[in-house]
Amino acid sequence: MRPTILNPLFAEVTALKGVGPALVRQLARLKLARVVDLAFHLPAMVVERVAVDRVDESLVGRPISVVLTPVRHDSGGPRSPLRVRATDAGGQWLDLVFFGQSGAWARSKLPLHQPRRITGKLDRYGQSLQISHPDIAAPGDPPAGALREPVYPLTEGLPNKRLATLVGEALARLPDLPEWIEPSVLARHDWPGWRAALLAAHALEGEVPAKDRLAYDELLANQLALLLVRRDTRARKGRALPGDGRLTATLQKTLPFALTGAQARTIAEIQGDMAQASPMLRLLQGDVGAGKTLVALFAMLTAVESGAQAALLAPTEILARQHLATLTKVAAGLPIRIAALTGRDRKAGGAKQRNDLLDDLAMGRIDILIGTHAIFQEDVVYHDLGLVVVDEQHRFGVAQRLLLTEKARVPPHLLAMTATPIPRSLQLTNFGEMDASRLDELPPGRTPVETRVMAIDRLEEVVAALARHLAGGGQAYWVCPLVEGSEDGDEAAAAFRAAMLKGAFAGLTASGEPVGVGLVHGRMKPAEKDAAMADFAAARTGLLVATTVIEVGVDVPNATLMIVEAAERFGLAQLHQLRGRVGRGSQRSVCLLLRGGELSETAKARLKLMRETNDGFRIAEEDLRLRGAGEILGTRQSGEAAFRFADPERTARLVAMAHDDARLLLDRDGGLASARGAAARNLLYLFERDAGVALLRSG
Ligand code: ADP
Ligand code: MG
């Protein structure tokens, strides 16, 4: 249960003065539901006012605070605003302008010849200077407090002042929490206490150390939670799957190529883990085309050799089908049964088939099951699941990872694979509970993909070049961007492009046959998607027009040209993934990035980076800097715990430290029972990593 000291923070916003249903709705749009949300809602910037004695032209456009004396009221009319002319100490005049206020109001608030402190933004209107809707205070009021005003991220109908007041009330309820950071760490960085840090971050005074501290707090909470998950998993008794080499040795002999050094090393690391009783938790990172699938197969065969079953979880149906095809072919000579189960099997009237498959699975007649999340549905029962492999891990969060392991009687070994090179800082924050292996070597004989950038107004040239490519027997992808907020839009954009290109290539080949143009997008029926992919893989179509559904894992070596439309709308990591679809054979491949007409400097810099490098890690670092972790990990919409204070830059600086400190704390005080341990429990609750605390209790 949450420590009572935190209760005031986790109260609903309605606990604050004057917060009714209308305001609750507005706050909800900003995801501010509880007092703690308000306290953590940091200002986007601060408006700085200049306190002056005299007003002059040079101050136009700036917020100022000045003592003025009203000299004339002009109450306006139905179409013109109320104007109060006022002069400064030197006799320079300007107008204070109010819409929707009466003369009576002006006479009471701004009586003639009585100085007032006026604060607001100085504008020019025609020949005269004016301030609209200024703050009015007594002349003796010091301007100091009002000189720096935090500006909060707002929503329609909720003025900054109102929100600032609410935030102020939330901050007034901040409890004094016992310190969870080691005193030496605090001293070394000159960090304030938690409460002081939060206040400073809102006041935007000394906010750099304050925000660093808050980010560190958040990262520390996250690291503690991940380490608790890790410790809990490790402590559970799993099953050693040492293998005996009878399947893997045969496979190695029949492979048409030798394993790369990196593959051999990684397989050994995985087998080392699987030979232990404590469940493996390993993340395998390897750039696109590095040969992760084969590594997974070796791991799965090792499980099968040991009498267990293995499951391979793919992020899309297309990939699941492709894995089935590839693995069935590679493992053709082995005495094992591989099957696939996807969400559609049920719908496609394959109920009988599906039931048979489930029977076989439950009886242990299937050794390796491949599929989408369907392979973990309730009615899917394994005979003896020993290993779970997750392909393209970045689509799955920590919580999902934990769920996966519930299908087995004893906790299974877990191997997660990702083609997204993950910068170390992100690896720690998102996969901190796992060990990591890197496939840092591509199979031999690959030629690096050449990347070019072209403006979309050269579309005709592009189509002509594409026509030559296709006429020469080459294959190509054409990727259309997702249309923001509208799947129908994606479909329409891709369908439109496909129709246009179909028209362009009718009657193109030497034999007079038109070049086939395939189409794949997210709204198609799975069977149609598969058919389109199969046609392309078998070269029955030369061109595949697609949305990003082909992003991960698709492998058609004869496709050597990738065209990405509106490339500036994609994340760098995503572009890198797309580019990885080509350059899979020995032929030279080209990736053509089509860009819109007007680009920001950042967008230009990003496309330039794509042209300059094929290094996935460099690209990922840059993407992290420019777009944040959610983009790289694909978790922006997935509900994975978001970070409130730990922005990418701070994360990069602080996460390793948070990781080490969390480890140290748990080494010394595994049950978080000491005074500092209790403080750390507060921290876990504060950042809603309480799943970690639950493990503490059960462990
Ligand atoms: P990814 O790491 O992107 O999942 P894949 O597993 O799809 O990569 O492998 C890409 C291609 O490389 C496949 O066609 C696969 O057969 C091939 N491949 C894998 N390992 C090797 C190797 N050691 N030598 C040559 N080709 C390999
Ligand atoms: Mg793959």
XYZ file of C-alpha atoms and ligand atoms in Angstrom:
727
model
C 0.000 0.000 0.000
C 1.052 3.524 -0.700
C 2.724 5.234 2.283
C 0.193 7.589 3.906
C 2.607 10.503 3.699
C 1.970 10.508 -0.080
C -1.824 10.490 0.157
C -2.303 14.247 -0.238
C -0.348 14.064 -3.492
C -2.377 11.239 -4.933
C -5.726 12.870 -4.134
C -7.910 13.798 -7.116
C -7.680 17.405 -8.285
C -11.194 17.922 -6.937
C -9.572 18.016 -3.510
C -8.253 21.450 -4.428
C -10.216 24.655 -3.840
C -12.852 25.478 -6.435
C -12.190 22.605 -8.817
C -15.523 21.592 -10.328
C -16.501 19.276 -13.177
C -15.769 21.786 -15.965
C -12.259 22.403 -14.697
C -11.725 18.684 -14.167
C -12.471 18.132 -17.843
C -10.054 20.841 -18.915
C -7.357 19.458 -16.655
C -8.014 15.968 -17.961
C -7.073 17.170 -21.425
C -3.646 17.938 -19.996
C -3.637 14.542 -18.233
C -3.787 16.327 -14.897
C -6.056 14.182 -12.768
C -4.365 14.170 -9.401
C -2.553 16.656 -7.233
C 0.763 14.992 -8.048
C 0.131 15.530 -11.770
C -0.205 19.250 -11.156
C 2.896 19.301 -8.986
C 4.812 17.544 -11.775
C 3.407 19.793 -14.513
C 6.443 21.981 -15.057
C 6.250 25.348 -16.813
C 7.286 25.379 -20.434
C 9.031 28.682 -20.026
C 9.105 31.798 -17.967
C 8.017 35.259 -19.040
C 10.481 37.812 -17.798
C 9.229 41.316 -17.255
C 11.452 44.363 -17.205
C 10.754 46.862 -14.457
C 11.195 50.378 -15.912
C 10.545 54.001 -14.919
C 10.029 55.268 -18.431
C 8.347 53.736 -21.434
C 9.893 54.035 -24.862
C 9.844 52.507 -28.332
C 12.753 50.207 -27.604
C 10.583 48.201 -25.210
C 7.897 47.345 -27.753
C 7.156 43.640 -27.781
C 8.434 43.011 -24.256
C 6.480 42.475 -21.064
C 7.167 45.455 -18.797
C 6.209 46.673 -15.359
C 5.960 50.435 -14.879
C 4.181 52.979 -12.669
C 1.704 55.024 -14.759
C -0.837 57.717 -13.982
C -4.252 57.593 -15.737
C -5.134 60.940 -17.339
C -8.185 60.178 -19.494
C -10.942 57.549 -19.751
C -12.434 56.728 -23.105
C -15.160 54.187 -22.407
C -15.331 52.853 -25.958
C -18.444 51.472 -27.528
C -19.971 48.318 -28.922
C -17.170 48.045 -31.462
C -14.248 49.780 -29.809
C -12.501 48.830 -26.585
C -12.222 50.767 -23.387
C -9.071 52.913 -23.447
C -7.364 54.513 -20.497
C -4.658 56.974 -21.422
C -1.837 57.097 -18.868
C 1.553 58.802 -18.585
C 4.854 57.685 -17.149
C 7.143 59.711 -14.898
C 8.624 61.556 -17.874
C 5.276 62.487 -19.416
C 5.335 59.864 -22.214
C 1.790 58.569 -22.686
C 0.331 55.279 -23.760
C -3.081 53.580 -23.831
C -4.243 50.769 -21.601
C -6.768 48.801 -23.613
C -9.559 46.576 -22.305
C -12.142 44.627 -24.257
C -15.492 44.058 -22.621
C -14.976 46.320 -19.628
C -17.167 49.270 -18.650
C -16.313 52.879 -17.880
C -17.435 52.334 -14.301
C -14.964 49.495 -13.986
C -12.183 51.742 -15.303
C -13.099 54.535 -12.868
C -12.813 52.177 -9.936
C -9.683 50.293 -11.021
C -7.806 53.115 -12.691
C -9.059 56.366 -11.152
C -7.706 59.506 -12.827
C -4.463 61.021 -11.502
C -3.748 58.156 -9.160
C -0.578 56.228 -10.025
C -0.788 52.454 -10.467
C 1.770 49.761 -11.175
C 0.938 48.451 -14.624
C 2.340 45.146 -15.877
C 1.871 43.723 -19.359
C 3.269 43.466 -22.838
C 4.029 46.768 -24.570
C 2.644 46.976 -28.110
C 2.456 49.578 -30.821
C -0.927 50.411 -32.330
C -0.727 52.840 -35.220
C 1.325 55.746 -33.928
C 0.756 55.094 -30.243
C 1.992 52.661 -27.639
C -0.423 50.482 -25.742
C -0.760 47.598 -23.321
C -3.773 45.281 -23.540
C -5.325 43.831 -20.420
C -2.410 44.645 -18.085
C -2.189 43.592 -14.472
C -2.994 46.509 -12.174
C -1.455 46.877 -8.716
C -0.801 49.582 -6.156
C 2.177 51.771 -7.134
C 4.149 50.728 -4.083
C 3.779 46.987 -4.828
C 7.148 45.620 -5.635
C 7.163 44.216 -9.151
C 9.556 41.463 -8.095
C 7.128 38.555 -7.753
C 5.401 39.267 -10.997
C 8.611 39.821 -12.900
C 9.150 36.154 -13.570
C 5.986 34.351 -14.390
C 6.044 30.669 -15.286
C 4.027 29.816 -18.356
C 2.468 26.358 -18.220
C 1.522 24.093 -21.073
C -2.162 25.009 -21.420
C -5.369 23.809 -22.953
C -8.191 25.813 -24.456
C -10.245 27.781 -21.962
C -7.782 27.359 -19.122
C -5.818 30.574 -18.550
C -2.253 30.400 -17.348
C -3.082 32.282 -14.175
C -5.743 29.804 -13.152
C -3.467 26.875 -13.817
C -0.576 28.578 -12.017
C -2.805 29.048 -8.975
C -3.792 25.385 -9.007
C -0.188 24.314 -9.365
C 0.629 26.611 -6.456
C -1.988 24.864 -4.331
C -0.631 21.492 -5.318
C 2.874 22.600 -4.413
C 1.646 23.839 -1.047
C 0.646 20.256 -0.298
C 4.058 18.774 -1.025
C 5.088 16.717 1.966
C 8.633 16.813 3.237
C 9.861 13.379 2.262
C 12.897 11.773 3.838
C 15.899 11.912 1.503
C 16.483 8.852 -0.710
C 19.606 10.117 -2.396
C 22.957 9.342 -0.793
C 24.177 12.541 0.938
C 27.528 12.361 -0.848
C 25.743 12.303 -4.218
C 23.648 15.321 -3.260
C 26.728 17.209 -2.149
C 28.753 16.323 -5.224
C 26.106 17.787 -7.543
C 24.963 20.540 -5.278
C 21.399 19.308 -5.607
C 18.532 20.632 -3.478
C 16.189 18.344 -1.561
C 13.247 16.845 -3.456
C 10.676 19.401 -2.347
C 12.966 22.359 -2.866
C 13.882 21.001 -6.290
C 10.278 20.811 -7.364
C 9.577 24.340 -6.143
C 12.653 25.657 -7.932
C 11.720 23.861 -11.141
C 8.358 25.648 -11.087
C 9.805 29.014 -10.197
C 12.431 28.499 -12.869
C 15.104 29.704 -10.499
C 18.195 27.576 -10.215
C 16.204 25.146 -12.248
C 19.111 23.360 -13.864
C 20.285 21.513 -10.742
C 16.645 21.218 -9.656
C 15.551 19.562 -12.875
C 18.634 17.369 -12.893
C 17.734 16.154 -9.484
C 14.128 15.443 -10.437
C 15.254 13.587 -13.540
C 17.694 11.611 -11.443
C 14.915 10.771 -8.959
C 12.790 9.461 -11.766
C 15.614 7.440 -13.274
C 16.531 6.074 -9.868
C 12.939 4.950 -9.292
C 12.963 3.300 -12.692
C 16.295 1.564 -12.099
C 15.192 0.316 -8.697
C 12.013 -1.093 -10.211
C 13.891 -2.807 -13.043
C 16.470 -4.267 -10.680
C 13.702 -5.576 -8.456
C 12.093 -7.229 -11.487
C 15.431 -8.680 -12.437
C 16.134 -9.968 -8.961
C 12.675 -11.471 -8.732
C 13.031 -13.261 -12.062
C 16.465 -14.541 -11.170
C 15.283 -15.802 -7.841
C 12.530 -17.860 -9.375
C 13.556 -21.409 -10.037
C 13.587 -21.985 -13.762
C 14.806 -24.968 -15.631
C 18.233 -25.577 -17.099
C 18.067 -26.286 -20.830
C 21.624 -27.319 -21.600
C 20.870 -28.975 -24.945
C 22.927 -31.853 -26.296
C 23.903 -30.460 -29.685
C 22.132 -33.080 -31.770
C 19.938 -30.542 -33.592
C 22.243 -27.519 -33.582
C 25.222 -29.546 -34.841
C 23.167 -30.907 -37.735
C 21.882 -27.461 -38.574
C 25.375 -26.028 -38.589
C 26.487 -28.705 -41.046
C 23.602 -28.111 -43.444
C 23.728 -24.298 -43.465
C 24.869 -22.946 -46.828
C 27.127 -20.435 -45.056
C 29.257 -20.170 -41.943
C 28.029 -18.328 -38.878
C 29.572 -14.919 -38.431
C 31.884 -14.544 -35.459
C 29.286 -12.394 -33.754
C 26.577 -15.001 -34.298
C 28.764 -17.778 -32.878
C 29.666 -15.667 -29.853
C 26.069 -14.639 -29.201
C 24.768 -18.178 -29.525
C 27.347 -19.264 -26.960
C 26.233 -16.488 -24.587
C 22.625 -17.551 -24.915
C 23.373 -21.229 -24.472
C 25.420 -20.334 -21.408
C 22.388 -18.616 -19.906
C 20.005 -21.401 -20.837
C 22.224 -23.994 -19.183
C 21.503 -22.292 -15.859
C 18.400 -22.926 -13.813
C 17.709 -19.242 -13.251
C 15.701 -17.891 -16.181
C 17.582 -16.070 -18.912
C 16.676 -12.431 -19.511
C 18.716 -11.416 -22.511
C 18.399 -8.673 -25.071
C 19.965 -9.320 -28.459
C 20.688 -6.193 -30.450
C 21.748 -6.427 -34.038
C 21.372 -4.066 -36.911
C 18.963 -4.973 -39.697
C 20.301 -7.892 -41.674
C 22.746 -8.991 -38.985
C 21.160 -12.439 -38.887
C 19.203 -12.471 -35.655
C 16.689 -15.047 -36.880
C 19.364 -17.697 -37.140
C 20.598 -16.942 -33.631
C 17.022 -17.355 -32.421
C 16.774 -20.696 -34.206
C 19.890 -21.992 -32.481
C 18.455 -20.939 -29.125
C 15.120 -22.576 -29.891
C 16.766 -25.797 -31.059
C 18.759 -25.869 -27.838
C 15.473 -25.729 -25.926
C 13.989 -28.495 -28.075
C 17.074 -30.675 -27.597
C 16.463 -30.363 -23.877
C 12.909 -31.625 -24.253
C 11.156 -28.266 -24.044
C 9.125 -26.152 -26.473
C 10.001 -22.716 -27.773
C 7.769 -19.829 -28.816
C 8.737 -17.047 -31.210
C 6.676 -13.896 -30.878
C 6.590 -11.593 -33.915
C 5.150 -8.070 -33.983
C 3.072 -8.531 -37.147
C 1.337 -11.326 -39.019
C 3.485 -10.728 -42.061
C 6.615 -11.304 -40.024
C 5.178 -14.352 -38.309
C 4.426 -15.919 -41.693
C 7.834 -14.996 -42.994
C 9.556 -16.508 -39.981
C 7.564 -19.698 -40.470
C 8.628 -19.893 -44.107
C 12.295 -19.142 -43.388
C 12.658 -21.420 -40.395
C 10.808 -24.288 -42.020
C 13.195 -24.077 -44.937
C 16.387 -23.731 -42.898
C 15.387 -26.504 -40.501
C 13.974 -28.780 -43.199
C 16.352 -31.651 -42.449
C 15.698 -31.667 -38.717
C 13.246 -33.960 -36.908
C 11.198 -31.145 -35.435
C 7.795 -29.608 -36.038
C 7.380 -25.866 -36.480
C 3.944 -24.247 -36.667
C 2.449 -20.775 -36.739
C -0.560 -19.356 -34.957
C -1.860 -15.881 -35.644
C -4.934 -13.913 -34.669
C -6.629 -14.525 -37.954
C -6.698 -18.317 -37.824
C -9.884 -18.150 -35.823
C -11.629 -15.681 -38.108
C -10.621 -17.368 -41.340
C -12.961 -20.255 -40.564
C -9.970 -22.354 -39.616
C -11.503 -23.342 -36.299
C -10.889 -27.051 -36.830
C -7.331 -26.487 -37.928
C -6.731 -24.173 -35.036
C -8.076 -26.696 -32.549
C -5.893 -29.434 -33.983
C -2.917 -27.159 -33.690
C -3.742 -26.324 -30.088
C -4.083 -30.034 -29.317
C -0.726 -30.750 -30.851
C 0.794 -27.919 -28.880
C -0.672 -29.121 -25.619
C 0.497 -32.663 -26.314
C 4.002 -31.508 -27.138
C 3.786 -32.527 -30.788
C 4.777 -29.019 -31.846
C 8.316 -28.023 -30.924
C 8.421 -24.430 -32.064
C 5.398 -22.157 -32.242
C 5.629 -18.900 -34.149
C 3.031 -16.168 -34.082
C 1.769 -12.807 -33.005
C 0.464 -12.132 -29.507
C -2.134 -14.831 -30.337
C 0.358 -17.421 -29.131
C -0.165 -16.130 -25.610
C -3.940 -16.045 -25.635
C -5.811 -17.712 -22.846
C -6.791 -20.903 -24.626
C -3.260 -21.569 -25.839
C -1.731 -24.223 -23.629
C 1.833 -25.391 -23.997
C 3.012 -28.845 -23.118
C 6.261 -27.510 -21.743
C 7.317 -24.014 -22.747
C 10.993 -23.506 -22.000
C 12.029 -20.528 -24.118
C 10.258 -17.403 -25.330
C 11.862 -15.387 -28.118
C 10.482 -11.927 -28.805
C 11.366 -10.532 -32.224
C 11.560 -6.756 -32.608
C 11.444 -6.249 -28.904
C 11.052 -2.492 -29.014
C 7.344 -2.939 -29.596
C 6.938 -4.589 -26.246
C 7.309 -2.935 -22.875
C 8.533 -4.246 -19.556
C 5.011 -5.112 -18.431
C 4.351 -7.193 -21.537
C 7.664 -8.958 -21.117
C 6.597 -10.058 -17.666
C 3.251 -11.317 -18.955
C 4.890 -13.480 -21.592
C 6.529 -15.658 -19.044
C 3.269 -16.655 -17.381
C 2.434 -19.375 -19.904
C 4.939 -21.799 -18.548
C 4.842 -24.019 -15.497
C 8.334 -22.947 -14.572
C 9.520 -19.481 -15.600
C 10.878 -19.836 -19.138
C 14.049 -18.352 -20.534
C 13.476 -15.110 -22.388
C 15.384 -13.846 -25.408
C 14.366 -10.467 -26.780
C 15.678 -9.301 -30.137
C 15.742 -5.836 -31.560
C 17.029 -4.354 -34.777
C 16.841 -0.876 -33.352
C 20.271 -0.036 -32.109
C 19.594 1.255 -28.635
C 21.891 3.850 -27.129
C 23.255 2.738 -23.777
C 21.235 5.287 -21.819
C 17.994 3.982 -23.304
C 19.043 0.413 -22.865
C 19.400 0.999 -19.169
C 16.113 2.811 -18.780
C 14.086 0.377 -20.832
C 15.878 -2.920 -20.586
C 17.783 -2.406 -17.364
C 16.604 -5.754 -16.049
C 18.209 -7.649 -18.942
C 21.661 -8.776 -19.982
C 22.687 -7.633 -23.418
C 24.357 -9.214 -26.439
C 25.329 -7.406 -29.593
C 25.471 -8.769 -33.119
C 27.943 -6.190 -34.287
C 28.976 -7.827 -37.533
C 27.037 -8.205 -40.756
C 27.282 -11.431 -42.765
C 29.997 -11.129 -45.416
C 29.326 -10.058 -48.981
C 26.947 -7.190 -48.269
C 27.440 -3.938 -50.106
C 26.424 -0.886 -48.109
C 23.234 0.794 -49.276
C 23.748 4.072 -51.077
C 21.357 6.757 -49.851
C 20.217 9.736 -51.912
C 17.856 12.575 -51.108
C 15.643 14.179 -53.776
C 12.853 16.738 -53.732
C 9.376 15.404 -54.530
C 8.990 17.899 -57.367
C 11.391 15.679 -59.284
C 8.839 12.894 -59.115
C 8.850 12.373 -62.894
C 12.580 11.695 -62.920
C 12.171 9.310 -60.033
C 9.407 7.405 -61.781
C 11.529 7.207 -64.928
C 14.486 5.816 -62.972
C 12.185 3.362 -61.241
C 10.834 2.273 -64.615
C 14.376 1.509 -65.824
C 15.075 -0.425 -62.652
C 11.943 -2.528 -63.005
C 12.362 -3.069 -66.730
C 15.801 -4.504 -65.978
C 14.222 -7.135 -63.740
C 14.930 -5.395 -60.444
C 12.385 -5.110 -57.654
C 11.632 -2.103 -55.499
C 9.676 -0.843 -52.519
C 7.796 2.433 -52.454
C 6.890 3.499 -48.929
C 4.177 6.085 -48.287
C 4.056 7.907 -44.977
C 1.386 7.416 -42.362
C -1.210 10.111 -42.531
C -1.477 11.711 -39.111
C -4.405 10.432 -37.100
C -6.136 8.651 -39.948
C -5.726 5.080 -41.058
C -8.110 5.762 -43.907
C -5.738 8.490 -44.980
C -2.790 6.082 -45.039
C -4.737 3.671 -47.097
C -5.852 6.355 -49.501
C -2.336 7.750 -49.913
C -0.837 4.344 -50.590
C -3.684 3.283 -52.883
C -3.415 6.515 -54.807
C 0.322 6.092 -55.304
C -0.094 2.450 -56.293
C -2.710 3.334 -58.910
C -0.562 6.107 -60.316
C 2.497 3.856 -60.598
C 0.481 0.993 -62.041
C -0.577 3.367 -64.775
C 3.012 4.447 -65.346
C 4.315 0.904 -65.705
C 1.608 -0.687 -67.811
C 3.254 -2.468 -70.728
C 6.766 -1.969 -69.513
C 8.602 -5.277 -69.722
C 10.338 -6.632 -72.803
C 7.658 -9.290 -73.126
C 5.002 -6.602 -73.171
C 3.570 -7.784 -69.873
C 2.887 -4.980 -67.406
C 5.066 -4.920 -64.296
C 3.028 -6.051 -61.332
C 2.463 -3.439 -58.668
C 1.508 -4.757 -55.251
C -0.024 -2.842 -52.382
C 0.196 -3.429 -48.624
C -1.268 -1.257 -45.915
C -2.527 -1.632 -42.375
C -6.205 -1.712 -43.284
C -6.024 -4.656 -45.627
C -7.339 -8.054 -44.644
C -4.468 -10.196 -43.377
C -4.937 -12.711 -46.173
C -4.681 -9.955 -48.757
C -1.572 -8.636 -47.066
C 0.014 -12.055 -47.120
C -0.887 -12.559 -50.748
C 0.669 -9.242 -51.690
C 3.829 -10.051 -49.725
C 4.029 -13.533 -51.206
C 3.642 -12.144 -54.736
C 6.456 -9.736 -54.100
C 8.727 -12.327 -52.491
C 8.173 -14.620 -55.501
C 8.845 -11.700 -57.881
C 5.350 -11.926 -59.387
C 5.166 -8.226 -58.617
C 8.126 -5.977 -59.269
C 7.070 -3.067 -57.127
C 5.542 -3.095 -53.688
C 3.794 0.076 -52.579
C 3.372 0.036 -48.832
C 2.884 1.955 -45.643
C 5.293 1.270 -42.799
C 3.818 -2.199 -42.268
C 6.895 -3.480 -44.081
C 9.125 -1.680 -41.664
C 10.498 -4.551 -39.675
C 12.057 -7.787 -40.702
C 10.778 -8.312 -44.239
C 13.449 -10.067 -46.279
C 13.399 -10.051 -50.106
C 17.036 -10.053 -51.280
C 16.188 -9.266 -54.932
C 14.634 -5.928 -53.947
C 17.468 -3.440 -54.267
C 15.680 -0.109 -54.506
C 13.820 1.535 -51.644
C 11.936 4.742 -52.241
C 10.531 6.574 -49.229
C 8.039 9.325 -49.897
C 7.949 12.345 -47.552
C 10.989 10.966 -45.797
C 11.126 13.979 -43.493
C 8.021 12.700 -41.732
C 9.723 9.526 -40.559
C 11.921 9.112 -37.523
C 15.570 8.438 -38.238
C 15.460 5.020 -36.636
C 12.433 4.219 -38.774
C 14.193 5.339 -41.958
C 17.136 3.198 -41.003
C 14.800 0.229 -40.595
C 13.230 0.878 -43.966
C 16.612 1.199 -45.614
C 17.523 -2.138 -44.081
C 14.908 -3.818 -46.296
C 17.333 -3.442 -49.202
C 21.022 -4.295 -49.394
C 20.255 -7.865 -48.375
C 21.920 -9.538 -51.326
C 25.248 -9.057 -53.041
C 23.915 -6.490 -55.516
C 24.342 -2.768 -55.068
C 21.273 -1.205 -53.452
C 19.935 2.310 -53.379
C 17.667 4.063 -50.907
C 16.008 7.141 -52.313
C 14.540 9.560 -49.808
C 11.962 11.868 -51.365
C 11.484 15.039 -49.418
C 8.908 17.804 -49.416
C 9.630 21.272 -50.738
C 10.172 23.290 -47.613
C 12.141 21.720 -44.827
C 13.231 22.968 -41.431
C 16.956 23.053 -40.679
C 16.539 20.059 -38.385
C 14.763 18.060 -41.056
C 17.559 18.842 -43.505
C 20.184 17.833 -40.959
C 18.409 14.556 -40.333
C 18.209 13.615 -43.988
C 21.853 14.572 -44.387
C 22.770 12.201 -41.588
C 20.909 9.400 -43.350
C 22.947 10.095 -46.469
C 26.206 10.134 -44.553
C 25.995 7.040 -42.429
C 24.799 3.460 -42.306
C 25.747 3.210 -38.673
C 22.581 2.354 -36.796
C 23.985 3.366 -33.448
C 24.926 6.835 -34.599
C 21.488 7.235 -36.098
C 19.786 6.059 -32.929
C 21.763 8.497 -30.771
C 20.721 11.317 -33.042
C 17.089 10.222 -33.092
C 17.128 10.086 -29.320
C 18.442 13.621 -29.170
C 15.945 14.954 -31.689
C 12.780 13.041 -31.007
C 12.954 11.366 -27.655
C 12.873 7.792 -26.497
C 9.251 7.066 -27.366
C 10.057 7.397 -31.035
C 12.980 5.041 -31.017
C 11.328 2.439 -28.914
C 7.979 2.761 -30.611
C 6.329 3.057 -27.230
C 4.948 6.538 -27.543
C 1.397 5.297 -27.758
C 1.840 1.978 -26.053
C 1.255 3.228 -22.539
C 4.711 2.221 -21.413
C 5.690 4.221 -18.344
C 6.579 7.635 -19.616
C 9.199 9.878 -18.105
C 8.106 13.231 -16.784
C 11.447 14.782 -15.965
C 14.038 12.565 -17.581
C 14.375 14.086 -21.030
C 16.813 12.407 -23.418
C 19.685 14.736 -22.668
C 19.391 14.369 -18.913
C 18.823 10.647 -19.256
C 22.034 10.253 -21.186
C 23.960 12.063 -18.451
C 22.340 10.556 -15.386
C 21.101 7.077 -16.047
C 24.343 5.164 -15.540
C 24.727 6.870 -12.192
C 21.146 6.062 -11.203
C 21.740 2.466 -12.238
C 24.881 2.159 -10.093
C 23.259 3.885 -7.123
C 20.190 1.650 -7.334
C 22.412 -1.420 -7.407
C 24.416 -0.226 -4.454
C 21.287 0.486 -2.450
C 19.805 -2.950 -3.159
C 23.112 -4.679 -2.451
C 23.270 -3.075 0.955
C 19.610 -3.206 1.810
C 17.840 -5.743 -0.371
C 14.542 -5.479 1.483
C 14.588 -1.674 1.491
C 14.209 -1.909 5.231
C 16.655 0.767 6.408
C 15.681 4.413 6.769
C 17.041 5.152 3.334
C 15.335 2.053 2.011
C 12.008 3.322 3.331
C 12.675 6.645 1.650
C 13.341 4.779 -1.579
C 9.980 3.037 -1.260
C 8.353 6.461 -1.169
C 10.267 7.245 -4.321
C 8.954 4.139 -6.082
C 5.394 5.110 -5.244
C 5.955 8.720 -6.131
C 6.896 7.735 -9.677
C 4.361 4.940 -9.775
C 6.873 2.161 -10.077
C 5.046 0.356 -7.300
C 5.108 -2.942 -9.152
C 8.682 -2.944 -7.890
C 7.500 -2.651 -4.308
C 5.060 -5.514 -4.808
C 7.953 -7.740 -5.859
C 9.808 -6.652 -2.769
C 7.005 -7.929 -0.627
C 6.485 -11.248 -2.388
C 10.235 -11.906 -2.723
P 17.813 -9.594 -39.004
O 18.939 -9.550 -38.017
O 17.529 -8.265 -39.588
O 16.592 -10.266 -38.446
P 17.855 -11.859 -40.731
O 17.888 -12.847 -39.665
O 16.561 -11.641 -41.443
O 18.382 -10.462 -40.199
O 19.002 -12.211 -41.773
C 19.180 -11.469 -42.945
C 19.685 -12.342 -44.042
O 21.019 -12.758 -43.790
C 18.889 -13.596 -44.231
O 18.664 -13.766 -45.612
C 19.773 -14.693 -43.677
O 19.568 -15.935 -44.313
C 21.150 -14.158 -43.977
N 22.190 -14.640 -43.067
C 22.076 -14.815 -41.733
N 23.243 -15.228 -41.205
C 24.123 -15.307 -42.218
C 25.511 -15.689 -42.322
N 26.217 -16.053 -41.249
N 26.088 -15.656 -43.540
C 25.380 -15.263 -44.619
N 24.089 -14.923 -44.606
C 23.450 -14.929 -43.418
Mg 14.571 -9.971 -38.155
